[in-house]
XYZ file of N, CA, C and O in Angstrom:
832
model
N 1.038 -1.029 0.218
C 0.135 -0.576 0.216
C 0.977 1.507 0.199
O 0.753 2.331 -0.637
N 1.850 1.135 0.709
C 2.556 2.199 0.864
C 3.904 2.703 -0.264
O 3.525 3.905 -0.974
N 3.947 1.458 -1.229
C 4.321 1.729 -2.460
C 3.438 2.217 -3.734
O 3.936 3.249 -4.494
N 2.227 1.589 -3.642
C 1.118 1.854 -4.067
C 0.555 3.803 -4.209
O 0.885 4.590 -5.014
N 0.634 4.226 -3.284
C 0.208 5.546 -2.588
C 1.869 6.890 -3.312
O 1.178 7.360 -4.216
N 2.757 5.952 -3.034
C 3.822 6.891 -3.470
C 3.994 7.164 -4.302
O 3.991 7.981 -5.487
N 3.838 6.028 -5.180
C 3.521 5.768 -6.998
C 2.955 6.330 -7.115
O 2.869 6.922 -8.557
N 1.708 6.872 -6.434
C 0.838 6.996 -7.142
C 0.579 8.465 -6.879
O -0.480 9.987 -7.555
N 2.436 9.177 -5.893
C 1.706 11.005 -6.003
C 1.503 11.126 -4.915
O 0.988 12.749 -4.329
N 0.620 9.916 -3.888
C -0.432 11.039 -2.995
C 0.758 10.978 -1.776
O 1.548 11.453 -1.591
N 0.020 12.358 -0.742
C 1.126 13.047 0.375
C 1.393 12.150 1.458
O 1.086 12.769 2.305
N 1.999 11.127 0.699
C 1.876 10.118 2.202
C 3.265 10.293 2.616
O 4.572 10.114 1.836
N 3.561 10.388 4.073
C 4.424 10.184 4.899
C 5.412 9.345 5.235
O 4.391 8.570 6.598
N 6.310 9.315 4.834
C 7.120 7.678 5.405
C 8.100 8.021 6.579
O 8.643 6.780 6.394
N 8.365 8.676 6.346
C 9.629 8.986 8.039
C 9.490 8.758 9.278
O 10.350 8.549 9.811
N 8.371 8.348 9.498
C 8.483 7.741 10.997
C 9.059 6.311 11.289
O 9.559 5.778 12.060
N 9.482 5.837 9.853
C 10.065 3.941 9.554
C 11.741 4.733 9.197
O 12.081 3.349 8.903
N 12.267 5.394 8.876
C 13.425 6.222 8.830
C 14.558 6.872 9.556
O 13.988 7.465 11.223
N 15.906 6.546 9.221
C 16.373 7.352 10.510
C 15.910 8.793 10.865
O 15.730 9.068 9.973
N 16.141 9.190 11.808
C 16.025 10.848 12.015
C 14.148 11.050 12.222
O 13.634 12.133 11.141
N 13.498 10.373 12.437
C 12.203 10.365 12.654
C 11.436 11.589 13.115
O 12.534 12.199 13.693
N 10.235 11.996 13.259
C 9.662 13.045 13.565
C 9.046 13.123 15.542
O 9.255 11.903 15.678
N 9.598 14.234 16.184
C 10.190 13.729 17.136
C 8.625 14.690 17.580
O 8.533 15.254 18.038
N 7.253 13.994 17.686
C 5.928 14.063 18.068
C 5.185 13.135 18.921
O 5.554 11.700 19.138
N 4.369 13.297 19.249
C 3.295 12.005 20.328
C 3.170 11.324 19.386
O 3.376 9.945 19.850
N 3.026 11.137 18.656
C 2.551 9.839 17.802
C 4.345 8.874 17.207
O 3.460 8.429 16.562
N 5.107 9.086 17.849
C 6.115 8.788 17.384
C 6.662 8.122 18.789
O 7.552 6.782 18.233
N 5.201 7.760 19.669
C 6.187 7.161 20.982
C 4.751 5.746 20.746
O 3.836 6.325 21.051
N 4.639 4.673 21.488
C 4.360 3.634 21.727
C 3.341 4.368 23.120
O 2.508 3.582 22.509
N 4.303 4.878 23.719
C 3.633 5.136 24.867
C 2.354 6.117 25.159
O 1.706 6.664 26.115
N 2.218 6.945 24.007
C 1.265 8.113 23.702
C -0.115 7.876 23.904
O -0.632 8.411 24.915
N -0.472 6.799 23.910
C -2.159 6.367 24.021
C -2.147 5.549 25.926
O -2.935 6.736 26.107
N -0.957 5.340 25.556
C -1.465 5.323 27.508
C -1.500 6.302 28.337
O -2.152 6.388 29.757
N -0.452 7.631 27.913
C -0.202 8.374 28.704
C -1.591 9.609 28.666
O -2.176 9.904 29.153
N -2.784 9.485 26.911
C -3.685 10.024 27.114
C -4.980 9.551 27.996
O -5.476 10.145 28.548
N -5.015 7.857 27.670
C -5.575 6.862 28.978
C -5.477 7.271 30.053
O -6.593 7.898 30.638
N -3.982 7.423 30.875
C -4.160 7.671 32.066
C -4.074 9.580 32.403
O -3.657 9.807 33.617
N -4.228 10.353 31.881
C -4.271 11.593 32.040
C -3.189 12.431 32.247
O -2.895 13.618 32.852
N -2.094 11.878 31.602
C -0.316 12.479 31.295
C 0.119 13.220 30.387
O 1.227 13.704 30.337
N -1.109 13.272 29.797
C -0.473 14.155 28.024
C -1.798 14.919 27.783
O -2.876 13.857 27.756
N -1.477 15.806 27.613
C -2.859 16.895 27.787
C -3.712 16.295 25.679
O -2.228 15.727 25.006
N -4.630 16.226 25.814
C -5.024 15.691 24.349
C -4.730 16.669 23.023
O -4.360 16.152 22.668
N -5.022 17.857 23.803
C -4.633 18.752 22.560
C -3.064 19.167 22.097
O -2.858 19.480 20.724
N -2.197 18.711 23.007
C -0.745 18.859 22.765
C -0.182 18.148 21.659
O 0.657 17.747 20.675
N -1.176 16.890 21.610
C -0.852 15.417 20.395
C -0.863 16.006 18.837
O 0.081 15.986 18.355
N -1.852 16.348 19.148
C -2.888 17.332 17.400
C -1.702 18.679 17.213
O -1.200 18.936 16.250
N -1.798 19.239 18.486
C -1.290 20.337 17.894
C 0.960 20.665 17.727
O 1.164 20.954 16.869
N 1.114 19.348 18.411
C 2.733 19.220 17.885
C 2.763 18.260 16.608
O 3.650 18.381 15.939
N 1.658 17.133 16.306
C 1.829 16.985 15.121
C 1.722 17.686 13.913
O 2.555 17.625 13.036
N 0.689 18.773 13.888
C 0.255 19.993 13.236
C 2.097 20.778 13.179
O 1.863 20.755 11.961
N 2.477 21.422 14.057
C 3.921 22.369 13.784
C 4.641 21.632 13.190
O 5.562 22.182 12.439
N 5.026 20.315 13.057
C 6.111 19.306 12.882
C 5.870 18.875 11.159
O 7.172 18.576 10.989
N 4.721 19.231 11.039
C 4.306 18.898 9.503
C 5.348 19.348 8.408
O 5.839 18.376 7.270
N 4.785 20.834 8.609
C 6.058 21.704 7.205
C 7.240 21.026 7.185
O 7.941 20.850 6.427
N 8.231 20.675 8.465
C 9.753 19.963 8.368
C 9.434 18.554 7.898
O 10.076 18.231 7.564
N 8.877 17.854 7.830
C 8.811 16.598 7.179
C 8.106 16.596 5.574
O 8.231 16.011 4.896
N 8.416 18.070 5.091
C 7.462 18.180 3.617
C 6.175 17.999 3.353
O 5.968 18.147 2.144
N 5.712 17.878 4.266
C 4.315 18.013 3.865
C 3.496 19.642 3.370
O 3.443 20.460 4.420
N 3.200 19.720 2.145
C 2.566 21.197 1.808
C 1.509 20.475 1.202
O 1.225 22.517 1.174
N 0.499 20.138 1.246
C -0.648 19.848 0.993
C -1.579 19.968 1.934
O -1.010 20.105 3.279
N -2.713 20.597 1.759
C -3.635 20.633 3.364
C -4.204 19.625 3.222
O -4.779 19.440 4.270
N -3.671 18.194 2.555
C -4.393 16.868 3.267
C -2.974 16.252 3.105
O -2.367 16.028 2.255
N -3.055 15.379 4.146
C -1.272 14.526 4.514
C -2.020 12.931 4.729
O -3.126 13.426 5.444
N -0.892 12.285 4.777
C -1.531 10.838 5.173
C -0.567 10.211 5.423
O 1.082 10.444 5.146
N -0.206 10.228 7.098
C 1.253 9.855 7.967
C 1.143 8.624 8.407
O 0.079 8.199 8.843
N 1.289 7.866 7.549
C 2.434 6.552 8.074
C 2.622 6.168 8.859
O 3.683 6.234 10.025
N 0.991 6.009 10.490
C 1.517 5.798 12.086
C 2.319 4.217 12.125
O 1.777 3.476 11.566
N 3.152 4.311 13.452
C 3.891 3.526 13.360
C 2.847 2.441 14.315
O 3.354 1.216 13.700
N 1.495 2.618 15.223
C 1.558 1.661 15.923
C -0.045 2.708 15.653
O -0.508 3.709 16.057
N -1.333 1.688 16.211
C -2.653 2.519 16.579
C -2.730 1.862 17.473
O -2.961 0.954 18.170
N -3.870 2.641 18.511
C -3.952 2.590 20.172
C -5.197 3.390 19.843
O -5.814 4.733 19.705
N -6.458 2.582 19.973
C -7.939 3.534 19.993
C -7.943 4.571 21.570
O -8.235 5.647 21.428
N -7.217 4.731 22.094
C -6.753 6.068 23.481
C -6.122 7.306 22.828
O -6.790 8.137 22.732
N -5.479 6.682 21.344
C -5.571 8.193 20.653
C -6.395 8.649 20.089
O -6.525 10.481 20.051
N -7.393 7.937 20.284
C -8.986 9.016 19.772
C -9.225 10.381 20.741
O -10.007 11.253 20.252
N -8.507 9.457 22.146
C -8.853 10.936 23.029
C -8.439 12.612 22.926
O -8.918 13.487 23.507
N -7.078 12.218 21.376
C -6.925 13.216 21.001
C -7.436 13.856 19.653
O -7.588 15.027 19.027
N -7.462 12.792 18.912
C -8.240 13.082 17.384
C -9.644 12.991 17.115
O -9.790 13.752 16.208
N -10.427 12.619 18.040
C -11.800 13.547 17.831
C -12.017 14.537 18.337
O -12.732 15.168 17.722
N -11.641 14.921 19.294
C -11.807 16.558 19.849
C -11.443 17.539 18.820
O -11.290 18.957 18.427
N -9.832 16.998 18.637
C -8.754 18.049 17.981
C -8.428 17.895 16.515
O -7.666 18.788 15.804
N -8.909 16.273 15.837
C -8.627 16.304 14.741
C -9.874 15.958 14.231
O -9.697 14.504 13.513
N -11.244 16.190 14.303
C -12.381 15.598 13.553
C -12.202 15.392 12.260
O -13.173 14.393 11.707
N -11.884 16.033 11.372
C -11.202 16.032 9.941
C -10.909 14.838 9.416
O -10.604 14.135 8.008
N -10.094 14.100 10.043
C -9.671 12.715 9.977
C -10.027 11.850 9.265
O -10.783 11.541 9.927
N -8.878 10.828 9.294
C -9.790 9.451 8.663
C -8.461 8.275 8.831
O -7.299 8.728 8.242
N -8.462 7.112 9.300
C -7.943 6.156 9.363
C -8.140 5.003 8.362
O -9.158 4.857 8.071
N -7.194 4.589 7.427
C -6.725 3.469 6.618
C -6.510 2.584 7.715
O -5.142 2.568 7.871
N -6.926 1.318 7.811
C -6.308 0.118 7.660
C -6.170 -0.710 7.063
O -7.370 -1.286 6.411
N -4.692 -1.511 6.639
C -4.854 -2.409 5.456
C -4.890 -3.955 6.112
O -4.345 -3.812 7.145
N -5.872 -5.070 5.976
C -6.148 -6.095 6.656
C -6.021 -7.256 6.041
O -6.323 -7.197 4.697
N -5.349 -8.154 6.387
C -5.739 -9.714 6.199
C -6.427 -10.088 7.403
O -6.549 -10.125 7.978
N -6.651 -11.594 7.052
C -7.551 -12.776 8.227
C -6.019 -12.511 8.852
O -4.490 -12.827 8.508
N -6.270 -11.793 10.677
C -5.251 -11.680 11.215
C -4.940 -13.254 11.317
O -3.123 -12.970 11.487
N -4.828 -14.735 10.814
C -3.711 -15.611 11.204
C -2.781 -15.888 9.744
O -1.829 -15.811 10.400
N -3.253 -15.337 8.797
C -1.982 -14.995 7.171
C -1.237 -13.211 7.993
O -0.521 -13.857 7.886
N -2.064 -12.864 8.777
C -1.032 -11.608 8.696
C 0.258 -12.176 9.862
O 1.100 -11.239 9.488
N -0.727 -13.086 10.848
C 1.111 -12.900 12.094
C 2.012 -14.065 10.648
O 3.232 -14.097 11.050
N 0.963 -15.340 9.953
C 2.286 -15.998 8.976
C 3.452 -14.455 8.562
O 4.650 -15.340 8.251
N 2.664 -13.945 8.046
C 3.332 -12.730 7.117
C 4.585 -12.328 7.643
O 5.454 -11.954 7.198
N 4.278 -11.885 8.915
C 5.140 -11.084 9.737
C 6.476 -11.798 10.322
O 7.485 -11.635 9.888
N 5.559 -13.109 10.056
C 6.824 -14.093 10.098
C 8.245 -14.743 9.281
O 9.008 -14.566 8.981
N 7.328 -14.486 8.122
C 8.346 -14.785 6.461
C 9.084 -13.494 6.057
O 9.962 -13.384 5.366
N 8.206 -12.288 6.519
C 8.842 -11.088 5.852
C 9.024 -10.029 7.105
O 9.617 -8.783 6.449
N 8.757 -10.553 8.622
C 9.582 -8.888 8.998
C 8.185 -8.250 9.237
O 6.826 -7.673 8.696
N 8.925 -7.067 9.480
C 7.952 -5.844 9.383
C 8.584 -4.624 9.930
O 9.825 -4.511 10.201
N 7.538 -3.350 9.397
C 8.580 -2.202 9.282
C 8.649 -1.603 11.297
O 10.122 -0.866 11.122
N 8.032 -2.010 12.026
C 8.012 -1.495 13.120
C 9.075 -3.111 13.830
O 8.538 -3.901 13.836
N 10.064 -2.487 14.275
C 10.420 -3.922 15.097
C 10.423 -4.107 16.183
O 10.298 -2.803 17.271
N 9.552 -5.341 17.023
C 9.425 -5.996 18.293
C 10.149 -6.743 18.896
O 10.348 -7.714 17.859
N 10.227 -6.980 19.899
C 10.951 -7.763 20.852
C 10.013 -8.848 21.080
O 9.504 -8.495 22.257
N 9.530 -9.588 20.657
C 8.461 -10.486 21.454
C 8.942 -11.924 21.299
O 9.548 -12.237 20.522
N 8.868 -12.513 22.819
C 9.432 -13.813 22.942
C 9.096 -15.064 22.128
O 10.133 -16.270 21.951
N 8.096 -15.020 21.332
C 7.329 -16.549 21.046
C 6.353 -16.162 20.439
O 5.435 -14.741 19.752
N 5.838 -16.681 19.205
C 4.504 -16.944 18.644
C 3.554 -16.898 19.126
O 2.374 -16.198 18.849
N 3.184 -17.119 20.498
C 2.067 -16.913 21.318
C 1.594 -15.940 21.927
O 0.983 -14.918 21.175
N 2.861 -14.962 21.818
C 3.310 -13.832 22.632
C 2.700 -12.582 21.457
O 2.125 -11.544 21.169
N 3.437 -12.965 20.111
C 3.210 -12.577 19.056
C 1.498 -12.641 18.440
O 1.093 -11.290 18.295
N 1.075 -13.271 18.713
C -0.715 -13.487 18.408
C -1.257 -12.579 19.273
O -2.142 -11.990 19.369
N -0.918 -12.532 20.541
C -1.191 -11.457 22.083
C -1.554 -10.429 21.208
O -2.113 -10.120 21.494
N 0.046 -9.912 20.924
C 0.509 -8.726 20.686
C -0.607 -8.273 19.403
O -1.506 -7.103 19.662
N -0.731 -9.011 18.339
C -1.830 -8.988 17.011
C -3.077 -8.230 17.302
O -3.858 -7.983 16.667
N -3.694 -9.834 18.155
C -4.914 -9.808 18.456
C -5.288 -8.327 19.617
O -6.552 -8.045 19.398
N -4.900 -7.771 20.514
C -4.643 -6.758 20.706
C -5.242 -5.456 20.475
O -5.774 -4.822 20.291
N -4.260 -5.300 19.330
C -4.477 -4.170 18.676
C -5.527 -4.567 17.510
O -6.421 -3.579 17.024
N -5.859 -5.629 16.929
C -6.659 -5.710 15.673
C -7.959 -5.586 16.773
O -9.184 -5.045 15.951
N -8.212 -6.297 17.724
C -9.559 -6.041 18.724
C -9.463 -4.745 19.096
O -11.244 -4.025 18.847
N -8.505 -3.834 18.835
C -9.367 -2.447 18.924
C -9.661 -1.256 17.745
O -10.671 -0.874 17.598
N -8.574 -2.316 16.281
C -9.840 -2.051 15.068
C -11.258 -2.477 15.217
O -12.259 -1.486 14.634
N -11.195 -3.392 15.362
C -12.744 -4.157 15.778
C -13.951 -2.757 16.388
O -14.493 -3.251 16.214
N -13.255 -2.534 17.635
C -14.125 -1.520 18.042
C -14.743 -0.291 17.694
O -15.383 0.311 17.516
N -13.168 -0.318 16.448
C -13.297 1.015 16.114
C -14.277 0.861 15.118
O -15.357 1.950 14.809
N -14.153 -0.018 14.396
C -14.838 -0.670 13.704
C -16.775 -0.712 13.495
O -17.658 -0.241 13.373
N -16.909 -1.683 14.783
C -18.481 -1.742 15.062
C -18.872 -0.712 16.257
O -20.144 0.019 15.424
N -17.976 0.297 16.910
C -18.770 1.314 17.560
C -18.608 2.720 16.462
O -19.122 3.618 16.805
N -18.331 2.160 15.178
C -17.779 3.479 14.782
C -17.353 5.027 15.666
O -18.066 5.739 14.973
N -16.248 4.406 16.425
C -16.004 5.128 16.954
C -14.959 6.787 16.071
O -14.738 7.851 16.488
N -15.007 6.487 15.081
C -13.472 7.861 14.303
C -14.374 7.306 12.934
O -13.706 5.692 12.113
N -14.202 7.953 11.859
C -13.943 7.977 10.214
C -12.888 6.640 10.322
O -11.812 7.392 10.269
N -12.871 5.729 8.947
C -11.937 5.228 9.205
C -12.020 4.104 7.846
O -13.376 3.966 7.341
N -11.654 3.364 6.889
C -11.982 2.730 5.936
C -10.496 1.616 6.370
O -9.910 1.351 7.080
N -10.898 0.135 5.873
C -10.499 -0.968 6.437
C -10.639 -1.368 5.007
O -11.865 -1.908 4.624
N -9.579 -1.710 4.332
C -9.224 -2.142 3.481
C -9.153 -3.434 3.201
O -7.237 -3.743 3.791
N -9.482 -4.964 2.555
C -9.248 -6.457 2.529
C -8.477 -6.145 1.661
O -8.907 -6.257 1.199
N -7.003 -6.748 1.859
C -6.593 -7.258 0.714
C -6.035 -8.848 0.422
O -5.327 -9.017 -0.163
N -6.741 -9.518 0.982
C -6.883 -10.831 1.414
C -6.239 -11.867 -0.530
O -5.793 -12.539 -0.588
N -7.755 -11.200 -1.178
C -7.579 -12.066 -2.514
C -7.031 -11.518 -3.696
O -6.539 -11.763 -4.567
N -6.728 -10.118 -3.349
C -5.920 -9.236 -4.326
C -3.875 -9.055 -3.663
O -3.596 -8.146 -4.637
N -3.642 -9.264 -2.540
C -2.335 -9.300 -2.002
C -1.164 -9.181 -3.030
O 0.067 -8.613 -3.484
N -1.575 -10.345 -4.016
C -0.856 -10.583 -5.221
C -0.930 -10.552 -6.788
O -0.089 -10.514 -7.644
N -2.587 -9.325 -6.648
C -2.589 -8.559 -8.134
C -2.079 -7.680 -7.714
O -3.214 -7.138 -7.364
N -1.177 -6.897 -8.105
C -1.208 -5.495 -8.533
C -1.806 -4.599 -8.902
O -2.755 -3.851 -9.098
N -3.340 -4.923 -10.003
C -3.823 -4.406 -10.906
C -5.078 -4.548 -10.357
O -5.918 -3.417 -9.685
N -5.354 -5.717 -8.945
C -6.776 -5.595 -8.256
C -6.588 -4.925 -7.265
O -7.111 -4.371 -6.393
N -5.119 -4.927 -6.359
C -4.676 -3.856 -5.123
C -5.042 -2.304 -5.845
O -5.599 -1.980 -4.766
N -4.372 -2.081 -7.142
C -4.459 -0.769 -7.357
C -5.978 -0.699 -7.341
O -6.384 0.910 -6.939
N -6.799 -0.901 -8.248
C -8.341 -1.126 -7.736
C -8.992 -1.107 -6.838
O -9.596 -0.489 -6.377
N -8.332 -1.716 -5.629
C -9.458 -1.819 -4.432
C -9.093 -0.538 -3.533
O -9.905 0.004 -3.175
N -7.987 -0.204 -3.416
C -7.741 1.002 -2.894
C -8.186 2.541 -3.528
O -8.732 2.818 -2.739
N -8.400 2.527 -4.872
C -9.022 3.321 -6.068
C -10.377 3.418 -5.102
O -10.342 4.579 -5.117
N -10.504 2.239 -5.773
C -12.706 1.954 -5.397
C -12.857 2.817 -3.796
O -13.291 3.155 -3.973
N -11.724 2.325 -2.768
C -12.164 3.355 -0.988
C -12.301 4.292 -1.662
O -12.905 4.894 -0.430
N -10.869 4.690 -1.848
C -10.714 6.398 -1.723
C -11.279 7.435 -2.397
O -11.162 8.557 -2.386
N -11.856 6.421 -4.272
C -12.618 7.386 -4.731
C -11.595 8.157 -5.467
O -12.274 8.975 -6.173
N -10.165 7.707 -5.850
C -9.159 8.267 -6.715
C -9.186 7.154 -8.056
O -8.780 6.069 -7.692
N -8.408 8.087 -9.238
C -7.877 6.646 -10.190
C -6.695 6.677 -9.693
O -5.799 7.062 -9.299
N -6.137 5.461 -9.238
C -4.580 5.145 -8.815
C -4.307 4.347 -9.758
O -4.649 3.447 -10.766
N -2.723 3.990 -10.350
C -2.259 2.990 -11.188
C -2.280 1.454 -10.369
O -2.723 1.530 -9.303
N -2.032 0.709 -11.675
C -1.183 -0.321 -11.192
C -0.499 -0.768 -9.370
O 0.789 0.467 -9.400
N -0.362 -1.518 -8.461
C 0.860 -1.712 -7.936
C 2.417 -1.708 -8.375
O 1.709 -2.320 -8.870
N 3.182 -0.819 -8.163
C 4.235 -1.760 -8.706
C 4.567 -2.654 -8.141
O 4.307 -3.580 -6.984
N 5.234 -3.362 -8.933
C 6.370 -4.857 -8.790
C 6.028 -5.354 -7.694
O 7.044 -3.956 -6.829
N 5.994 -6.326 -6.774
C 6.739 -6.642 -5.247
C 7.075 -7.716 -5.423
O 6.705 -8.526 -6.236
N 8.087 -8.611 -4.407
C 7.685 -10.243 -4.112
C 6.447 -10.521 -3.685
O 5.826 -10.064 -2.771
N 6.165 -11.845 -4.280
C 5.137 -12.344 -3.614
C 4.886 -12.526 -2.237
O 6.060 -12.856 -1.836
N 3.875 -12.230 -1.735
C 3.465 -12.777 -0.705
C 3.062 -13.646 -0.049
O 2.002 -14.264 -1.165
N 2.465 -14.503 1.082
C 1.708 -15.833 1.235
C 0.560 -15.538 0.011
O -0.488 -14.660 1.233
N -0.042 -16.717 0.608
C -1.936 -16.304 -0.125
C -3.037 -16.149 0.412
O -2.197 -17.087 1.992
N -3.793 -15.585 0.422
C -4.426 -16.159 1.463
C -4.952 -17.427 1.746
O -5.201 -18.421 0.735
N -5.480 -17.499 2.932
C -5.651 -19.160 3.210
C -3.841 -19.950 4.502
O -4.963 -20.981 4.141
N -3.496 -18.826 3.360
C -2.470 -19.716 3.945
C -1.829 -20.667 5.386
O -1.423 -21.499 5.710
N -2.528 -19.453 5.783
C -3.169 -19.876 7.913
C -2.791 -21.611 7.699
O -2.774 -21.979 9.069
N -4.327 -22.186 7.222
C -4.443 -23.690 7.401
C -3.284 -23.964 7.096
O -3.591 -25.189 7.621
N -2.463 -24.029 6.832
C -1.472 -25.320 6.180
C -1.013 -25.384 7.586
O -0.298 -26.520 7.652
N -0.785 -24.809 8.370
C 0.231 -24.391 9.789
C -0.881 -24.538 11.058
O -0.575 -24.130 11.815
N -2.221 -24.746 10.921
C -3.058 -25.106 11.761
C -3.200 -26.020 13.149
O -3.691 -25.328 14.175
N -1.807 -26.849 13.419
C -1.916 -27.414 14.235
C -0.653 -27.192 14.294
O -0.388 -26.790 15.715
N 0.328 -26.671 13.798
C 1.792 -26.013 14.018
C 1.706 -25.100 14.658
O 2.232 -24.630 16.094
N 0.608 -24.241 14.843
C 0.596 -22.562 15.275
C -0.742 -23.096 15.927
O -1.159 -21.878 16.535
N -1.062 -24.084 16.703
C -2.907 -24.068 17.106
C -3.300 -23.169 17.846
O -4.526 -22.251 18.314
N -2.077 -22.908 19.238
C -2.221 -22.086 20.421
C -2.325 -20.571 20.033
O -3.414 -19.256 20.238
N -1.121 -20.340 18.845
C -1.608 -18.430 18.463
C -2.353 -17.993 17.219
O -3.443 -17.106 18.280
N -2.812 -19.256 17.195
C -4.385 -19.371 16.126
C -5.357 -19.147 16.783
O -6.420 -18.212 16.882
N -5.437 -19.579 18.194
C -6.522 -19.410 18.723
C -6.544 -18.105 19.413
O -8.152 -17.714 19.568
N -5.665 -17.856 19.903
C -5.832 -16.096 20.146
C -6.098 -15.710 19.485
O -6.999 -14.436 19.635
N -6.227 -15.611 17.972
C -6.003 -15.117 17.120
C -7.776 -15.101 16.355
O -8.513 -13.880 15.840
N -8.740 -15.979 16.787
C -9.879 -16.385 15.706
C -10.512 -15.315 16.464
O -11.277 -15.248 15.165
N -10.603 -15.125 17.116
C -12.083 -14.787 17.950
C -12.192 -12.877 17.403
O -12.631 -12.623 16.758
N -11.051 -12.267 16.766
C -10.605 -11.137 16.513
C -11.041 -11.608 15.073
O -11.341 -10.331 14.396
N -10.528 -12.546 13.988
C -10.687 -12.561 12.857
C -12.014 -12.790 12.714
O -12.711 -12.206 11.498
N -12.705 -13.657 13.769
C -14.608 -13.951 13.314
C -15.152 -12.144 13.705
O -16.043 -11.940 12.496
N -14.998 -11.280 14.592
C -15.227 -10.020 14.731
C -14.818 -9.245 12.954
O -16.026 -8.530 13.067
N -13.890 -9.681 12.802
C -13.414 -8.675 11.664
C -13.991 -9.535 9.921
O -13.623 -9.019 9.349
N -14.725 -10.302 10.367
C -15.384 -10.758 9.250
C -14.892 -11.781 8.268
O -15.530 -12.411 7.693
N -14.007 -13.013 9.149
C -13.377 -13.836 8.597
C -13.565 -15.448 9.032
O -14.715 -15.244 10.580
N -13.477 -16.441 8.779
C -13.963 -18.101 9.078
C -13.348 -18.169 10.157
O -12.007 -17.864 10.086
N -13.728 -19.132 11.142
C -13.694 -18.895 11.883
C -12.463 -20.467 12.378
O -11.657 -20.385 12.411
N -12.857 -21.065 10.410
C -12.043 -22.106 10.689
C -12.120 -21.935 8.853
O -12.271 -21.382 8.077
């Protein structure tokens, strides 16, 4: 998705995953807990984010910021102080997401001791997205790429449809694990998949 948006000329900021990232509250995984506990003023989160946009190269009135992580506690800042924002989350079946994480890694490096721990962490994050979607807590898009992950034309068309703007086919990329590949590991990873199945069902995927 990042490569596709970049190729399309979208005002996408990717510097959070590069050397010298912006030092604003959204760069810290501790911002959500700090907001929830009242240790960080909600208005300061959005104000500091806005202040740093010009230095990050944002020149348009609209900007797409690739966040490190999602935490629904961020809504304490975004709902009152950035009501015109919109969250886009790219989804696959959570069990395929876990396999893809193991096969290809992730932009955000996390030190997790086991597949069980990784599954619990992923289930927690996706559970918050499920809450946001079910309760309509903030404007958002859930872009499911299960069936188009390895089809550049279909991938571009899917994103074009949800954004309502024409986009080119996705740039060539190494193939990812196909949809449903997790079933081949259903016994070997029974514990981690059991942790992910409830949120998979909430997000509209089959239990088995």
